[in-house]
Amino acid sequence: MTDQHQFPPAAHGQVPLDPPAPASTPPSAAGGPPAAAPDARAALLAVRAEVAKAVVGQDAAVAGLLVALLARGHILLEGVPGVAKTLLVRSIAAALDVETKRVQFTPDLMPGDLTGSLVYDAANSDFTFRQGPVFTNLLLADEINRTPPKTQSALLEAMEERQVSVDGRAHPLPQPFMVAATQNPVEYEGTYPLPEAQLDRFLLKVTLPLPPREDEVAVLRRHASGFDPRDLHAAGLRPVASAADLAAGAAAVRTVEISDEVTAYIVDIARATRHSPSLALGVSPRGATALMATARAWAWINGRGFVTPDDVKALAHATLAHRLSLRPEAELEGVSVTAVLESALGAVPVPR
């Protein structure tokens, strides 16, 4: 349905985490970035360097995970086998000092295996709820497209409502809570494509590309010197941020200002996709809201208290591309979602 894209998209170049501040500052943002959590920002930026002890390259995917955590969303990581998708999520969890659990999605995985189930307690002669692996801070849903839709849908309530309902009773999930799901784009036998409704629940979709030659050489050198990806502690990874830093950062992100002009710019981008003759499904209002959220998180990470059009463009592909669906005739003509979205971005005037 969608083609691969990097975060930030390669078409716009790799946006650094600390770009120079814009020459002009909106009067409403003259005070600069929110002062509520400067220590939290520094701690979260340190996560990049810590993750690099275990994962070579993939800075864009690290940035995407941080944006998703700050915006209280979920992320879908796509890449061929062996590009460190699982290792990346485990490294992020280790650097953040939050609990993580991994679930290998298989065709026989049942919803109760994920959410938990009622178990008879002989001592009390009653049924008690036994929590499933979804009760964690960072859930790694490995190869999510290998399990049937019934089990995939069990995640929807957890992702959207931050709770699990069993036997009519709601069980709230820990905070923070994020699903980092992975999927393999090259194997289709025995897979179940994610429905549009579930794809729309993912705030971001990030593609992990194959590494350049120099990064691949560095990976082999690490393994030759004794690096064990199953032992992150031995690799030197230490917690450099905490759940409290994430909470402070998320609160600060919500104070990032976004002008009426930039808000209208986001809406116009979404509406432009709905009018594209190549698309059967354009960006919904939920998608536009998601782009505003990721742009605010990106602005805060980069030390600004206001959103610029460049923030919106930098996050547009990772936030919107997986929400678009091509018409069959457009697919036959070789049209790509990336090209359609790039055309929509180019057609909308950029506010000054």
mmCIF file of C-alpha atoms in Angstrom:
data_model
loop_
_atom_site.group_PDB
_atom_site.id
_atom_site.type_symbol
_atom_site.label_atom_id
_atom_site.label_comp_id
_atom_site.label_asym_id
_atom_site.label_seq_id
_atom_site.Cartn_x
_atom_site.Cartn_y
_atom_site.Cartn_z
ATOM 1 C CA MET A 1 0.000 0.000 0.000
ATOM 2 C CA THR A 2 2.812 2.361 0.846
ATOM 3 C CA ASP A 3 6.383 2.451 -0.275
ATOM 4 C CA GLN A 4 9.454 2.829 1.850
ATOM 5 C CA HIS A 5 10.504 6.155 3.279
ATOM 6 C CA GLN A 6 13.105 7.295 5.736
ATOM 7 C CA PHE A 7 12.722 9.543 8.748
ATOM 8 C CA PRO A 8 13.254 12.352 8.068
ATOM 9 C CA PRO A 9 12.592 11.710 4.373
ATOM 10 C CA ALA A 10 15.665 11.556 2.161
ATOM 11 C CA ALA A 11 14.014 14.006 -0.209
ATOM 12 C CA HIS A 12 14.518 16.756 2.353
ATOM 13 C CA GLY A 13 17.897 15.541 3.611
ATOM 14 C CA GLN A 14 18.685 14.308 7.065
ATOM 15 C CA VAL A 15 17.468 16.897 9.540
ATOM 16 C CA PRO A 16 19.886 17.077 12.500
ATOM 17 C CA LEU A 17 18.613 17.009 16.058
ATOM 18 C CA ASP A 18 20.178 20.409 16.699
ATOM 19 C CA PRO A 19 19.773 22.578 13.587
ATOM 20 C CA PRO A 20 20.485 26.304 13.752
ATOM 21 C CA ALA A 21 17.604 28.416 14.955
ATOM 22 C CA PRO A 22 15.539 30.203 12.291
ATOM 23 C CA ALA A 23 16.585 33.737 11.461
ATOM 24 C CA SER A 24 13.157 35.108 12.272
ATOM 25 C CA THR A 25 11.368 34.308 15.509
ATOM 26 C CA PRO A 26 7.592 34.701 15.786
ATOM 27 C CA PRO A 27 6.666 37.319 18.365
ATOM 28 C CA SER A 28 4.529 34.785 20.231
ATOM 29 C CA ALA A 29 7.597 32.566 20.666
ATOM 30 C CA ALA A 30 10.101 35.250 21.576
ATOM 31 C CA GLY A 31 10.790 33.500 24.848
ATOM 32 C CA GLY A 32 12.360 30.510 23.065
ATOM 33 C CA PRO A 33 11.772 26.882 24.042
ATOM 34 C CA PRO A 34 9.725 26.008 27.087
ATOM 35 C CA ALA A 35 11.780 26.306 30.246
ATOM 36 C CA ALA A 36 9.815 23.587 32.064
ATOM 37 C CA ALA A 37 12.079 20.691 31.188
ATOM 38 C CA PRO A 38 15.563 21.728 29.959
ATOM 39 C CA ASP A 39 17.140 18.874 31.910
ATOM 40 C CA ALA A 40 14.680 16.414 30.357
ATOM 41 C CA ARG A 41 15.613 17.575 26.862
ATOM 42 C CA ALA A 42 19.326 17.171 27.583
ATOM 43 C CA ALA A 43 18.711 13.692 29.004
ATOM 44 C CA LEU A 44 16.658 12.601 26.007
ATOM 45 C CA LEU A 45 19.232 13.945 23.562
ATOM 46 C CA ALA A 46 21.841 11.882 25.413
ATOM 47 C CA VAL A 47 19.847 8.775 24.496
ATOM 48 C CA ARG A 48 21.192 9.044 20.945
ATOM 49 C CA ALA A 49 24.795 8.700 22.042
ATOM 50 C CA GLU A 50 23.934 5.866 24.404
ATOM 51 C CA VAL A 51 22.042 3.882 21.742
ATOM 52 C CA ALA A 52 25.025 4.338 19.385
ATOM 53 C CA LYS A 53 27.021 2.067 21.717
ATOM 54 C CA ALA A 54 24.909 -0.832 20.471
ATOM 55 C CA VAL A 55 23.443 0.304 17.140
ATOM 56 C CA VAL A 56 25.575 1.709 14.337
ATOM 57 C CA GLY A 57 23.829 4.413 12.312
ATOM 58 C CA GLN A 58 20.007 4.468 12.238
ATOM 59 C CA ASP A 59 19.993 7.968 13.787
ATOM 60 C CA ALA A 60 16.785 8.728 11.934
ATOM 61 C CA ALA A 61 15.023 5.756 13.539
ATOM 62 C CA VAL A 62 16.268 6.823 16.992
ATOM 63 C CA ALA A 63 14.861 10.301 16.370
ATOM 64 C CA GLY A 64 11.568 8.772 15.283
ATOM 65 C CA LEU A 65 11.311 6.714 18.462
ATOM 66 C CA LEU A 66 11.992 9.792 20.602
ATOM 67 C CA VAL A 67 9.351 11.805 18.739
ATOM 68 C CA ALA A 68 6.808 9.007 19.206
ATOM 69 C CA LEU A 69 7.580 8.748 22.925
ATOM 70 C CA LEU A 70 7.264 12.505 23.435
ATOM 71 C CA ALA A 71 4.053 12.719 21.415
ATOM 72 C CA ARG A 72 2.619 9.727 23.304
ATOM 73 C CA GLY A 73 2.190 7.746 20.085
ATOM 74 C CA HIS A 74 3.186 4.412 18.606
ATOM 75 C CA ILE A 75 5.688 3.604 15.875
ATOM 76 C CA LEU A 76 5.920 1.039 13.082
ATOM 77 C CA LEU A 77 9.462 0.061 12.090
ATOM 78 C CA GLU A 78 9.860 -1.495 8.678
ATOM 79 C CA GLY A 79 13.016 -3.045 7.287
ATOM 80 C CA VAL A 80 14.512 -6.207 5.875
ATOM 81 C CA PRO A 81 15.752 -8.812 8.367
ATOM 82 C CA GLY A 82 19.032 -7.978 10.060
ATOM 83 C CA VAL A 83 18.975 -4.160 10.170
ATOM 84 C CA ALA A 84 18.770 -4.069 13.990
ATOM 85 C CA LYS A 85 15.078 -3.263 14.453
ATOM 86 C CA THR A 86 14.776 -5.368 17.611
ATOM 87 C CA LEU A 87 18.173 -4.301 18.941
ATOM 88 C CA LEU A 88 17.248 -0.653 18.424
ATOM 89 C CA VAL A 89 14.087 -0.890 20.542
ATOM 90 C CA ARG A 90 15.878 -2.824 23.284
ATOM 91 C CA SER A 91 18.664 -0.233 23.301
ATOM 92 C CA ILE A 92 16.196 2.658 23.568
ATOM 93 C CA ALA A 93 14.505 0.956 26.521
ATOM 94 C CA ALA A 94 17.877 0.375 28.227
ATOM 95 C CA ALA A 95 18.945 4.002 27.729
ATOM 96 C CA LEU A 96 15.593 5.259 29.068
ATOM 97 C CA ASP A 97 15.452 2.947 32.081
ATOM 98 C CA VAL A 98 11.901 1.821 31.284
ATOM 99 C CA GLU A 99 10.448 -1.667 31.267
ATOM 100 C CA THR A 100 10.227 -3.405 27.917
ATOM 101 C CA LYS A 101 8.747 -6.705 26.788
ATOM 102 C CA ARG A 102 9.004 -8.456 23.460
ATOM 103 C CA VAL A 103 6.266 -10.487 21.795
ATOM 104 C CA GLN A 104 7.036 -12.542 18.697
ATOM 105 C CA PHE A 105 3.878 -12.381 16.619
ATOM 106 C CA THR A 106 3.056 -15.748 15.032
ATOM 107 C CA PRO A 107 0.011 -17.178 13.210
ATOM 108 C CA ASP A 108 -1.093 -19.055 16.339
ATOM 109 C CA LEU A 109 -0.796 -16.115 18.765
ATOM 110 C CA MET A 110 -4.118 -15.562 20.522
ATOM 111 C CA PRO A 111 -5.423 -12.201 21.847
ATOM 112 C CA GLY A 112 -5.223 -13.454 25.441
ATOM 113 C CA ASP A 113 -1.538 -14.274 24.932
ATOM 114 C CA LEU A 114 -1.015 -10.561 24.429
ATOM 115 C CA THR A 115 -3.484 -8.832 26.736
ATOM 116 C CA GLY A 116 -3.770 -11.387 29.526
ATOM 117 C CA SER A 117 -6.627 -13.599 30.647
ATOM 118 C CA LEU A 118 -8.681 -14.780 33.602
ATOM 119 C CA VAL A 119 -7.091 -17.648 35.512
ATOM 120 C CA TYR A 120 -8.836 -19.765 38.136
ATOM 121 C CA ASP A 121 -7.315 -19.310 41.574
ATOM 122 C CA ALA A 122 -7.978 -22.468 43.572
ATOM 123 C CA ALA A 123 -6.934 -20.799 46.829
ATOM 124 C CA ASN A 124 -9.692 -18.183 46.532
ATOM 125 C CA SER A 125 -12.100 -20.279 44.452
ATOM 126 C CA ASP A 126 -12.361 -17.389 42.026
ATOM 127 C CA PHE A 127 -10.978 -16.139 38.723
ATOM 128 C CA THR A 128 -8.211 -13.543 38.794
ATOM 129 C CA PHE A 129 -6.761 -11.532 35.953
ATOM 130 C CA ARG A 130 -3.231 -12.440 34.923
ATOM 131 C CA GLN A 131 -1.596 -9.607 33.021
ATOM 132 C CA GLY A 132 -0.171 -10.237 29.559
ATOM 133 C CA PRO A 133 3.018 -8.772 28.080
ATOM 134 C CA VAL A 134 1.145 -5.661 26.921
ATOM 135 C CA PHE A 135 1.430 -4.412 30.520
ATOM 136 C CA THR A 136 4.789 -2.711 30.097
ATOM 137 C CA ASN A 137 6.221 0.682 29.121
ATOM 138 C CA LEU A 138 7.679 -0.230 25.742
ATOM 139 C CA LEU A 139 6.118 -3.192 23.941
ATOM 140 C CA LEU A 140 8.142 -4.605 21.062
ATOM 141 C CA ALA A 141 5.630 -6.265 18.738
ATOM 142 C CA ASP A 142 8.003 -8.226 16.524
ATOM 143 C CA GLU A 143 6.754 -9.035 13.011
ATOM 144 C CA ILE A 144 3.269 -7.774 13.756
ATOM 145 C CA ASN A 145 2.068 -8.679 10.264
ATOM 146 C CA ARG A 146 2.620 -12.422 10.935
ATOM 147 C CA THR A 147 -0.385 -12.769 13.227
ATOM 148 C CA PRO A 148 -4.068 -12.892 12.168
ATOM 149 C CA PRO A 149 -6.279 -9.773 12.295
ATOM 150 C CA LYS A 150 -8.081 -11.003 15.438
ATOM 151 C CA THR A 151 -4.877 -10.779 17.457
ATOM 152 C CA GLN A 152 -3.750 -7.598 15.709
ATOM 153 C CA SER A 153 -7.046 -5.981 16.695
ATOM 154 C CA ALA A 154 -6.397 -6.884 20.345
ATOM 155 C CA LEU A 155 -3.754 -4.187 20.263
ATOM 156 C CA LEU A 156 -6.149 -1.485 19.067
ATOM 157 C CA GLU A 157 -7.774 -0.811 22.428
ATOM 158 C CA ALA A 158 -4.402 -0.832 24.175
ATOM 159 C CA MET A 159 -2.918 1.565 21.620
ATOM 160 C CA GLU A 160 -5.849 3.951 21.555
ATOM 161 C CA GLU A 161 -7.344 3.781 25.054
ATOM 162 C CA ARG A 162 -4.225 2.817 27.056
ATOM 163 C CA GLN A 163 -6.234 0.057 28.704
ATOM 164 C CA VAL A 164 -7.245 -3.590 28.273
ATOM 165 C CA SER A 165 -10.812 -4.799 28.797
ATOM 166 C CA VAL A 166 -11.292 -8.369 30.035
ATOM 167 C CA ASP A 167 -14.667 -9.752 31.099
ATOM 168 C CA GLY A 168 -16.165 -6.267 31.091
ATOM 169 C CA ARG A 169 -13.514 -4.774 33.369
ATOM 170 C CA ALA A 170 -10.957 -2.217 32.222
ATOM 171 C CA HIS A 171 -7.328 -2.626 33.290
ATOM 172 C CA PRO A 172 -5.239 0.539 32.758
ATOM 173 C CA LEU A 173 -1.782 0.161 31.240
ATOM 174 C CA PRO A 174 1.392 1.595 32.802
ATOM 175 C CA GLN A 175 2.600 5.051 31.851
ATOM 176 C CA PRO A 176 4.399 5.702 29.630
ATOM 177 C CA PHE A 177 3.155 3.095 27.173
ATOM 178 C CA MET A 178 4.258 2.743 23.562
ATOM 179 C CA VAL A 179 4.017 0.002 20.964
ATOM 180 C CA ALA A 180 7.048 -0.300 18.710
ATOM 181 C CA ALA A 181 5.995 -2.783 16.042
ATOM 182 C CA THR A 182 8.235 -4.246 13.360
ATOM 183 C CA GLN A 183 7.359 -5.717 10.021
ATOM 184 C CA ASN A 184 9.292 -7.312 7.189
ATOM 185 C CA PRO A 185 8.610 -5.775 3.749
ATOM 186 C CA VAL A 186 10.078 -8.602 1.650
ATOM 187 C CA GLU A 187 8.270 -11.744 2.846
ATOM 188 C CA TYR A 188 4.575 -11.949 2.069
ATOM 189 C CA GLU A 189 3.843 -15.670 2.464
ATOM 190 C CA GLY A 190 2.120 -16.264 5.775
ATOM 191 C CA THR A 191 1.632 -12.563 6.526
ATOM 192 C CA TYR A 192 -1.499 -10.550 7.200
ATOM 193 C CA PRO A 193 -1.297 -6.932 5.969
ATOM 194 C CA LEU A 194 -2.265 -4.422 8.619
ATOM 195 C CA PRO A 195 -5.725 -2.921 7.979
ATOM 196 C CA GLU A 196 -5.985 0.808 7.380
ATOM 197 C CA ALA A 197 -7.678 1.338 10.762
ATOM 198 C CA GLN A 198 -4.708 -0.200 12.573
ATOM 199 C CA LEU A 199 -2.095 1.562 10.440
ATOM 200 C CA ASP A 200 -3.808 4.833 11.314
ATOM 201 C CA ARG A 201 -3.163 4.123 15.026
ATOM 202 C CA PHE A 202 0.582 4.300 14.435
ATOM 203 C CA LEU A 203 1.793 7.857 14.849
ATOM 204 C CA LEU A 204 4.869 7.215 12.692
ATOM 205 C CA LYS A 205 6.150 4.667 10.243
ATOM 206 C CA VAL A 206 9.931 4.604 9.878
ATOM 207 C CA THR A 207 11.934 2.586 7.395
ATOM 208 C CA LEU A 208 15.302 1.280 8.520
ATOM 209 C CA PRO A 209 17.503 1.142 5.411
ATOM 210 C CA LEU A 210 20.460 -1.135 4.801
ATOM 211 C CA PRO A 211 23.573 0.550 6.221
ATOM 212 C CA PRO A 212 26.209 2.222 4.049
ATOM 213 C CA ARG A 213 29.507 0.378 3.611
ATOM 214 C CA GLU A 214 31.377 2.230 6.367
ATOM 215 C CA ASP A 215 28.623 1.516 8.906
ATOM 216 C CA GLU A 216 28.530 -2.156 7.937
ATOM 217 C CA VAL A 217 32.303 -2.391 8.384
ATOM 218 C CA ALA A 218 31.887 -0.814 11.844
ATOM 219 C CA VAL A 219 29.228 -3.414 12.744
ATOM 220 C CA LEU A 220 31.533 -6.289 11.833
ATOM 221 C CA ARG A 221 34.417 -4.725 13.755
ATOM 222 C CA ARG A 222 32.253 -4.507 16.871
ATOM 223 C CA HIS A 223 31.270 -8.150 16.615
ATOM 224 C CA ALA A 224 34.890 -9.144 15.984
ATOM 225 C CA SER A 225 35.886 -7.377 19.211
ATOM 226 C CA GLY A 226 33.338 -9.335 21.252
ATOM 227 C CA PHE A 227 30.112 -7.317 21.045
ATOM 228 C CA ASP A 228 27.096 -9.409 22.074
ATOM 229 C CA PRO A 229 23.752 -7.869 21.059
ATOM 230 C CA ARG A 230 22.024 -9.957 23.741
ATOM 231 C CA ASP A 231 24.060 -8.328 26.521
ATOM 232 C CA LEU A 232 23.555 -4.585 26.338
ATOM 233 C CA HIS A 233 25.015 -4.062 29.817
ATOM 234 C CA ALA A 234 28.334 -5.513 28.666
ATOM 235 C CA ALA A 235 28.193 -3.172 25.667
ATOM 236 C CA GLY A 236 28.264 -0.230 28.085
ATOM 237 C CA LEU A 237 24.655 0.902 27.805
ATOM 238 C CA ARG A 238 23.492 2.758 30.899
ATOM 239 C CA PRO A 239 20.246 4.577 31.694
ATOM 240 C CA VAL A 240 20.694 8.249 30.817
ATOM 241 C CA ALA A 241 17.005 9.264 30.979
ATOM 242 C CA SER A 242 13.962 8.092 32.877
ATOM 243 C CA ALA A 243 10.194 7.859 32.663
ATOM 244 C CA ALA A 244 10.101 11.141 34.615
ATOM 245 C CA ASP A 245 12.159 12.808 31.863
ATOM 246 C CA LEU A 246 9.715 11.488 29.282
ATOM 247 C CA ALA A 247 6.768 12.826 31.277
ATOM 248 C CA ALA A 248 8.425 16.236 31.649
ATOM 249 C CA GLY A 249 9.305 16.291 27.953
ATOM 250 C CA ALA A 250 5.787 15.312 26.896
ATOM 251 C CA ALA A 251 4.330 18.077 29.089
ATOM 252 C CA ALA A 252 6.771 20.588 27.581
ATOM 253 C CA VAL A 253 5.870 19.470 24.046
ATOM 254 C CA ARG A 254 2.232 20.340 24.734
ATOM 255 C CA THR A 255 3.295 23.938 25.453
ATOM 256 C CA VAL A 256 5.075 24.357 22.096
ATOM 257 C CA GLU A 257 3.242 27.081 20.196
ATOM 258 C CA ILE A 258 1.866 26.582 16.718
ATOM 259 C CA SER A 259 0.594 29.608 14.848
ATOM 260 C CA ASP A 260 -2.702 29.775 12.994
ATOM 261 C CA GLU A 261 -0.761 29.962 9.717
ATOM 262 C CA VAL A 262 1.169 26.738 10.397
ATOM 263 C CA THR A 263 -2.005 25.019 11.617
ATOM 264 C CA ALA A 264 -3.736 25.968 8.367
ATOM 265 C CA TYR A 265 -0.659 24.735 6.461
ATOM 266 C CA ILE A 266 -1.061 21.274 8.018
ATOM 267 C CA VAL A 267 -4.771 21.204 7.195
ATOM 268 C CA ASP A 268 -4.104 22.258 3.586
ATOM 269 C CA ILE A 269 -1.553 19.450 3.177
ATOM 270 C CA ALA A 270 -4.088 16.922 4.439
ATOM 271 C CA ARG A 271 -6.800 18.276 2.147
ATOM 272 C CA ALA A 272 -4.446 18.230 -0.836
ATOM 273 C CA THR A 273 -3.999 14.473 -0.432
ATOM 274 C CA ARG A 274 -7.770 13.958 -0.395
ATOM 275 C CA HIS A 275 -8.053 15.670 -3.778
ATOM 276 C CA SER A 276 -5.268 13.647 -5.414
ATOM 277 C CA PRO A 277 -6.589 11.561 -8.344
ATOM 278 C CA SER A 278 -3.987 8.871 -7.540
ATOM 279 C CA LEU A 279 -5.240 8.212 -4.022
ATOM 280 C CA ALA A 280 -8.222 6.177 -2.869
ATOM 281 C CA LEU A 281 -7.636 7.290 0.721
ATOM 282 C CA GLY A 282 -6.162 10.613 1.763
ATOM 283 C CA VAL A 283 -5.121 11.988 5.147
ATOM 284 C CA SER A 284 -7.922 12.102 7.715
ATOM 285 C CA PRO A 285 -8.312 14.747 10.437
ATOM 286 C CA ARG A 286 -6.639 12.244 12.780
ATOM 287 C CA GLY A 287 -3.640 12.226 10.441
ATOM 288 C CA ALA A 288 -3.497 16.025 10.434
ATOM 289 C CA THR A 289 -3.622 16.036 14.239
ATOM 290 C CA ALA A 290 -0.801 13.479 14.275
ATOM 291 C CA LEU A 291 1.352 15.691 12.045
ATOM 292 C CA MET A 292 0.807 18.631 14.376
ATOM 293 C CA ALA A 293 1.831 16.468 17.346
ATOM 294 C CA THR A 294 5.011 15.155 15.720
ATOM 295 C CA ALA A 295 5.985 18.613 14.462
ATOM 296 C CA ARG A 296 5.631 20.030 17.987
ATOM 297 C CA ALA A 297 7.766 17.211 19.415
ATOM 298 C CA TRP A 298 10.404 17.770 16.710
ATOM 299 C CA ALA A 299 10.481 21.501 17.448
ATOM 300 C CA TRP A 300 10.956 20.857 21.184
ATOM 301 C CA ILE A 301 13.722 18.313 20.600
ATOM 302 C CA ASN A 302 15.487 20.943 18.514
ATOM 303 C CA GLY A 303 15.230 23.533 21.266
ATOM 304 C CA ARG A 304 12.415 25.735 19.978
ATOM 305 C CA GLY A 305 9.153 26.731 21.598
ATOM 306 C CA PHE A 306 7.311 27.152 18.291
ATOM 307 C CA VAL A 307 6.647 25.089 15.165
ATOM 308 C CA THR A 308 7.979 26.138 11.764
ATOM 309 C CA PRO A 309 6.837 24.935 8.320
ATOM 310 C CA ASP A 310 10.187 23.109 8.063
ATOM 311 C CA ASP A 311 9.222 21.034 11.116
ATOM 312 C CA VAL A 312 5.998 20.083 9.367
ATOM 313 C CA LYS A 313 7.775 19.127 6.132
ATOM 314 C CA ALA A 314 10.455 17.150 7.992
ATOM 315 C CA LEU A 315 7.817 14.971 9.683
ATOM 316 C CA ALA A 316 5.230 14.800 6.886
ATOM 317 C CA HIS A 317 6.441 11.610 5.186
ATOM 318 C CA ALA A 318 6.962 9.550 8.344
ATOM 319 C CA THR A 319 3.624 10.718 9.798
ATOM 320 C CA LEU A 320 1.385 10.632 6.741
ATOM 321 C CA ALA A 321 2.658 8.196 4.090
ATOM 322 C CA HIS A 322 1.372 5.039 5.795
ATOM 323 C CA ARG A 323 -2.099 6.598 6.034
ATOM 324 C CA LEU A 324 -2.445 6.931 2.249
ATOM 325 C CA SER A 325 -3.830 4.306 -0.113
ATOM 326 C CA LEU A 326 -3.247 4.329 -3.866
ATOM 327 C CA ARG A 327 -5.961 3.650 -6.414
ATOM 328 C CA PRO A 328 -5.443 0.324 -8.245
ATOM 329 C CA GLU A 329 -4.916 2.089 -11.566
ATOM 330 C CA ALA A 330 -2.247 4.327 -10.032
ATOM 331 C CA GLU A 331 -0.425 1.265 -8.685
ATOM 332 C CA LEU A 332 -0.490 -0.308 -12.137
ATOM 333 C CA GLU A 333 1.054 2.863 -13.543
ATOM 334 C CA GLY A 334 3.887 2.660 -11.019
ATOM 335 C CA VAL A 335 2.873 5.715 -9.016
ATOM 336 C CA SER A 336 4.368 5.802 -5.509
ATOM 337 C CA VAL A 337 2.840 7.143 -2.318
ATOM 338 C CA THR A 338 6.021 9.130 -1.687
ATOM 339 C CA ALA A 339 5.698 10.892 -5.038
ATOM 340 C CA VAL A 340 2.020 11.698 -4.431
ATOM 341 C CA LEU A 341 2.743 13.097 -0.974
ATOM 342 C CA GLU A 342 5.687 15.092 -2.294
ATOM 343 C CA SER A 343 3.395 16.539 -4.962
ATOM 344 C CA ALA A 344 0.818 17.500 -2.323
ATOM 345 C CA LEU A 345 3.513 19.184 -0.220
ATOM 346 C CA GLY A 346 4.746 21.085 -3.265
ATOM 347 C CA ALA A 347 1.255 22.249 -4.179
ATOM 348 C CA VAL A 348 0.515 23.877 -0.811
ATOM 349 C CA PRO A 349 1.915 27.399 -0.329
ATOM 350 C CA VAL A 350 4.366 27.584 2.568
ATOM 351 C CA PRO A 351 3.428 30.251 5.132
ATOM 352 C CA ARG A 352 6.017 32.948 5.780
#
